mmCIF file of C-alpha atoms in Angstrom:
data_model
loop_
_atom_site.group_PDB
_atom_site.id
_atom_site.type_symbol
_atom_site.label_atom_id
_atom_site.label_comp_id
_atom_site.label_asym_id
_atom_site.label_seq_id
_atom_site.Cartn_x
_atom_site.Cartn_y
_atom_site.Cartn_z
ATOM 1 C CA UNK A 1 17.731 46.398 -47.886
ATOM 2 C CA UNK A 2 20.451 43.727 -48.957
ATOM 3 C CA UNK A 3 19.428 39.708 -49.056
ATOM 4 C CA UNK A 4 21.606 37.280 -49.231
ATOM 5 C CA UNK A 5 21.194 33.660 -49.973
ATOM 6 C CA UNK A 6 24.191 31.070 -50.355
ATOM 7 C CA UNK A 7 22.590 27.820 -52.646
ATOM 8 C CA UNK A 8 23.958 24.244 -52.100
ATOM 9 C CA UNK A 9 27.653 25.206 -54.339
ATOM 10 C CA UNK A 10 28.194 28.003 -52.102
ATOM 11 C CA UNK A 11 27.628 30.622 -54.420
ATOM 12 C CA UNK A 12 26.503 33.649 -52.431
ATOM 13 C CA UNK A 13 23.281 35.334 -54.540
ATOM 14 C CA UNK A 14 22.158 38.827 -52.906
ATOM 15 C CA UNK A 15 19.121 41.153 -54.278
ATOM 16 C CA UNK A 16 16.668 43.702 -52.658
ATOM 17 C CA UNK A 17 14.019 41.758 -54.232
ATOM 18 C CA UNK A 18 13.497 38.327 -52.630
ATOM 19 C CA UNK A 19 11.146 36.794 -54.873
ATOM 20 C CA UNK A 20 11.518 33.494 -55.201
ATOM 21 C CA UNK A 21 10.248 31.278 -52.185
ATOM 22 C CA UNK A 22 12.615 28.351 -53.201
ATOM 23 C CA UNK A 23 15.218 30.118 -51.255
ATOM 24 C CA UNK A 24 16.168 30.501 -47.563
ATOM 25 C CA UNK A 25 17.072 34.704 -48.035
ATOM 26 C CA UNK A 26 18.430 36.381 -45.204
ATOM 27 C CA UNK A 27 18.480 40.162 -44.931
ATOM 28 C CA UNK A 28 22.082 40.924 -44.959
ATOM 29 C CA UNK A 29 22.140 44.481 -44.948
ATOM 30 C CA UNK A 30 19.095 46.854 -43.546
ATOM 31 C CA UNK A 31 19.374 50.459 -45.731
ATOM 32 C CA UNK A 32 19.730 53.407 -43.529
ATOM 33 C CA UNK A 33 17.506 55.819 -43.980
ATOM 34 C CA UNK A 34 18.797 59.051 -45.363
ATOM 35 C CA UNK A 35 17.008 61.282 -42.318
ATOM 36 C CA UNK A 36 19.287 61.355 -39.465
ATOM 37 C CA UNK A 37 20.215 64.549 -36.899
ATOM 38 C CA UNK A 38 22.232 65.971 -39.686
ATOM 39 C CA UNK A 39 18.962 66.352 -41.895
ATOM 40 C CA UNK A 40 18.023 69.588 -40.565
ATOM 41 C CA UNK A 41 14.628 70.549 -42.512
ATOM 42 C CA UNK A 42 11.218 72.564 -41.561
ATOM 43 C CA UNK A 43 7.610 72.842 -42.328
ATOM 44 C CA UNK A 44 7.755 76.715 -41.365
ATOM 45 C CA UNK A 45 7.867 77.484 -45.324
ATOM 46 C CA UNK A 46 5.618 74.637 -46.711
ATOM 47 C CA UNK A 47 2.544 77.245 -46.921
ATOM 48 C CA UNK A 48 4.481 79.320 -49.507
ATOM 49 C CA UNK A 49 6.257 76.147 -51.281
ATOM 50 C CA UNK A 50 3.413 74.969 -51.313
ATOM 51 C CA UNK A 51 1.626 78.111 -53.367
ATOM 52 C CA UNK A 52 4.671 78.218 -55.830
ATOM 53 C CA UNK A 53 4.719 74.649 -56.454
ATOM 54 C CA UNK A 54 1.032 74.914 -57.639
ATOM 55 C CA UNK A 55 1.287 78.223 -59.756
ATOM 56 C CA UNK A 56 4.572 76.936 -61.700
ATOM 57 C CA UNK A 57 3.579 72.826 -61.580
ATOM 58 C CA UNK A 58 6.630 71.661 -59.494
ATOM 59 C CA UNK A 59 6.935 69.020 -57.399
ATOM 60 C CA UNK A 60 6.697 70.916 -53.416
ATOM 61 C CA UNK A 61 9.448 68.631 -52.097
ATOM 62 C CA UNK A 62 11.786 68.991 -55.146
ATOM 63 C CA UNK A 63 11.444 73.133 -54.106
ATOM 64 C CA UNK A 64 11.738 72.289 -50.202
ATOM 65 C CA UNK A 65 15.001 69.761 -51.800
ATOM 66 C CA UNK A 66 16.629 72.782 -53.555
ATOM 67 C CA UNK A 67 16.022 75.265 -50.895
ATOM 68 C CA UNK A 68 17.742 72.498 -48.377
ATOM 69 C CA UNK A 69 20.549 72.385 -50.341
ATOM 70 C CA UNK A 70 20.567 75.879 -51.627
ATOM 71 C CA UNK A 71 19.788 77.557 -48.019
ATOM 72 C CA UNK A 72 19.242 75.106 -45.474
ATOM 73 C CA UNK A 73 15.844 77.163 -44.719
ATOM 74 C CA UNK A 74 17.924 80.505 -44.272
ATOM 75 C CA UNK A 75 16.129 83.300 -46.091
ATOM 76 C CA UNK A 76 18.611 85.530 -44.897
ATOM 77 C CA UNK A 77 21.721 83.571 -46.695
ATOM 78 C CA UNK A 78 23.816 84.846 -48.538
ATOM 79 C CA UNK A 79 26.505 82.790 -50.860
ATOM 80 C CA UNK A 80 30.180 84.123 -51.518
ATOM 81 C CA UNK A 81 29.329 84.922 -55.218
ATOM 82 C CA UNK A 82 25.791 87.024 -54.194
ATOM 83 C CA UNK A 83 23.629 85.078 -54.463
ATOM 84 C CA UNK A 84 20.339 85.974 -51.751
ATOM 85 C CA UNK A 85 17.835 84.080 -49.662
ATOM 86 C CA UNK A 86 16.179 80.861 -49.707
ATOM 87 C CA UNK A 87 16.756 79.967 -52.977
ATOM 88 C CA UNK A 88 19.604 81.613 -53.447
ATOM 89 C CA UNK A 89 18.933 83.811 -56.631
ATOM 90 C CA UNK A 90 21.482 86.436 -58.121
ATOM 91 C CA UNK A 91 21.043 90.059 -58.496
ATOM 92 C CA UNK A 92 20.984 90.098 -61.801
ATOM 93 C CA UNK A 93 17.544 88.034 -61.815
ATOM 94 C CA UNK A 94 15.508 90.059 -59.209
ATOM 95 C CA UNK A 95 14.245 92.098 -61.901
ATOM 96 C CA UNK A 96 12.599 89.792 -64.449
ATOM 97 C CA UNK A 97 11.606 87.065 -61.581
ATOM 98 C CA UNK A 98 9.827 90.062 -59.890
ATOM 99 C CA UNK A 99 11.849 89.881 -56.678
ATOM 100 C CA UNK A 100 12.351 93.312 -54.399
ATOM 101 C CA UNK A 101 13.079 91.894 -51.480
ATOM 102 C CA UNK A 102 15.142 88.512 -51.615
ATOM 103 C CA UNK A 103 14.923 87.878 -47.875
ATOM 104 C CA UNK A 104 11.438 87.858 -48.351
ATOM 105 C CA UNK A 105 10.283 84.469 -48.583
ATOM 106 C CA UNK A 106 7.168 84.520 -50.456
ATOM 107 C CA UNK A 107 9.054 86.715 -52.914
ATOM 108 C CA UNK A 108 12.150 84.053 -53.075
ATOM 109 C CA UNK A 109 10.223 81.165 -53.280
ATOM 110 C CA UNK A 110 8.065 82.147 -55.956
ATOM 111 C CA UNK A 111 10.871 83.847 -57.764
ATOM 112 C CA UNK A 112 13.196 80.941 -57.643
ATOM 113 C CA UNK A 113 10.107 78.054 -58.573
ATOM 114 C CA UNK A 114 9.451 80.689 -61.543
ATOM 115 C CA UNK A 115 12.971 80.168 -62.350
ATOM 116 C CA UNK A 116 13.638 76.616 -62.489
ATOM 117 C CA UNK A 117 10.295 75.778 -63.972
ATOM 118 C CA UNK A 118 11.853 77.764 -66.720
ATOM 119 C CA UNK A 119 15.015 76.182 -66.898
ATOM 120 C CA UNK A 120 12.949 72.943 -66.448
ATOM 121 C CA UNK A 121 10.911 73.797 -69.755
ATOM 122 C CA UNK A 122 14.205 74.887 -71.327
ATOM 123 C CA UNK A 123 15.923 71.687 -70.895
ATOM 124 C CA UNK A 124 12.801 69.820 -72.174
ATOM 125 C CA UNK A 125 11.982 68.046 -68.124
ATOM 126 C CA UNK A 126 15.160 66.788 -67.837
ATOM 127 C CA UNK A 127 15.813 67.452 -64.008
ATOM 128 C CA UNK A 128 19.713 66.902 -63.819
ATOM 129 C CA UNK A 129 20.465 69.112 -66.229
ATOM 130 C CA UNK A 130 17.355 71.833 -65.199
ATOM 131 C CA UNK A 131 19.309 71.664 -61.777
ATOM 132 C CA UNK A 132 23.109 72.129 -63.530
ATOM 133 C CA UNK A 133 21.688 74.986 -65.011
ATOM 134 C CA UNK A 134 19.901 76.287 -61.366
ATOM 135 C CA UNK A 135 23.754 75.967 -60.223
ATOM 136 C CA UNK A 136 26.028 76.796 -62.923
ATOM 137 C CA UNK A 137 23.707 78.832 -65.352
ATOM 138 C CA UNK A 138 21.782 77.465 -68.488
ATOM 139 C CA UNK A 139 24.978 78.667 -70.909
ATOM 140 C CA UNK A 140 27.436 76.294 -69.108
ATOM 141 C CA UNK A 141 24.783 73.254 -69.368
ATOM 142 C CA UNK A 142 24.069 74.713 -73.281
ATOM 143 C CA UNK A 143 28.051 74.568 -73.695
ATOM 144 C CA UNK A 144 28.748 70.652 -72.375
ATOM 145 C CA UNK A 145 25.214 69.126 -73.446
ATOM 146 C CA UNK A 146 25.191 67.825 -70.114
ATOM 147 C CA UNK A 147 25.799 68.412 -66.325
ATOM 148 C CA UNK A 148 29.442 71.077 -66.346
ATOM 149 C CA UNK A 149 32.581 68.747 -65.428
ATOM 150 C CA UNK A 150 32.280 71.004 -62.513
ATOM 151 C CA UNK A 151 33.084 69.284 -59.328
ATOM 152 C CA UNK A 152 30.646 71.665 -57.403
ATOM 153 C CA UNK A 153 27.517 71.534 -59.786
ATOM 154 C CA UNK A 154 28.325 68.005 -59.789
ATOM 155 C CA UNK A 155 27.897 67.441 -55.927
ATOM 156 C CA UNK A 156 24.743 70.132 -56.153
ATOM 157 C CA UNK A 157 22.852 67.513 -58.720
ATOM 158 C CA UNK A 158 23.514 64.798 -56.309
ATOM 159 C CA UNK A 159 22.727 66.546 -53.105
ATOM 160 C CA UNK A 160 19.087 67.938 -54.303
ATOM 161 C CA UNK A 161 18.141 64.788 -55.870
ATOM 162 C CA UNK A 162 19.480 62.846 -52.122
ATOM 163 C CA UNK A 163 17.325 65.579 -50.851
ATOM 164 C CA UNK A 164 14.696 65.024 -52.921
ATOM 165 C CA UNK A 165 14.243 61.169 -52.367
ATOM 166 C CA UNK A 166 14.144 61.997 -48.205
ATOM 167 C CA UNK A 167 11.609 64.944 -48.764
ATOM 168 C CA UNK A 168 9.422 61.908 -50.789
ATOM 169 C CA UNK A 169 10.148 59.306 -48.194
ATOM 170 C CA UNK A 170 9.007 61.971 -45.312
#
């Protein structure tokens, strides 16, 4: 929320931290919560989110905030470059993240936690840049020392850490 407070000069002062009793503040603008009929999320998954999140020690609702963005709780999706399933992992990684089935949740959830807890410990806990590398690969991230000047991995940072902050607010 917005306050607003106009002193004797007219001078208009605004802060979301009211803290001084000297002044009259009026809330000028109530924040809008995030959640809204658009916000389409589930529980139906916590149970294995849940499981992943404590065998690879990450945060449930920053997995629940990757699968929203990755999946929208779809384990049957399936992206226009291959990528399968909740979490939306590639082919090439079913192998060493010990994935047969993709569409399997259990196996996609665990599989894709495993994953970014590795790119997490790889990019020494720095979670923009562990999530650049979740969406553009670790060698892009490696190559710019930061987040790709890529318009979509860009908007993918953004959108799971938006997603993130509702899942904590929830």
């Amino acid at each position: 929320d917005i306050y607003l407070y106009i002193d004797s000069d007219g001078i208009m002062h605004f802060t979301n931290t009211p803290t001084s009793s000297d002044h009259d503040y009026k809330l000028y603008i109530r924040e809008q919560p995030f959640t809204s009929d658009d916000f389409h999320y589930t529980d139906k998954y916590d149970d294995l989110i849940g499981d992943a999140s404590d065998l690879y020690g990450v945060d449930s609702r920053l997995v629940k905030a990757i699968i929203k963005v990755e999946s929208d709780f779809n384990p049957r999706a399936i992206s226009k470059k291959g990528a399968m399933g909740l979490m939306q992992i590639m082919p090439e990684n079913f192998q060493r993240l010990d994935i047969e089935d993709p569409f399997d949740p259990k196996q996609n959830i665990m599989g894709g936690t495993r994953y970014f807890k590795q790119l997490y410990q790889r990019f020494n806990g720095k979670l923009a840049l562990s999530l650049a590398a979740y969406n553009a690969g670790p060698t892009a991230v490696d190559q710019y020392k930061s987040i790709p000047p890529y318009k979509e991995t860009e908007q993918y940072v953004q959108r799971v850490l938006s997603a993130y902050r509702t899942f904590k607010r929830l």
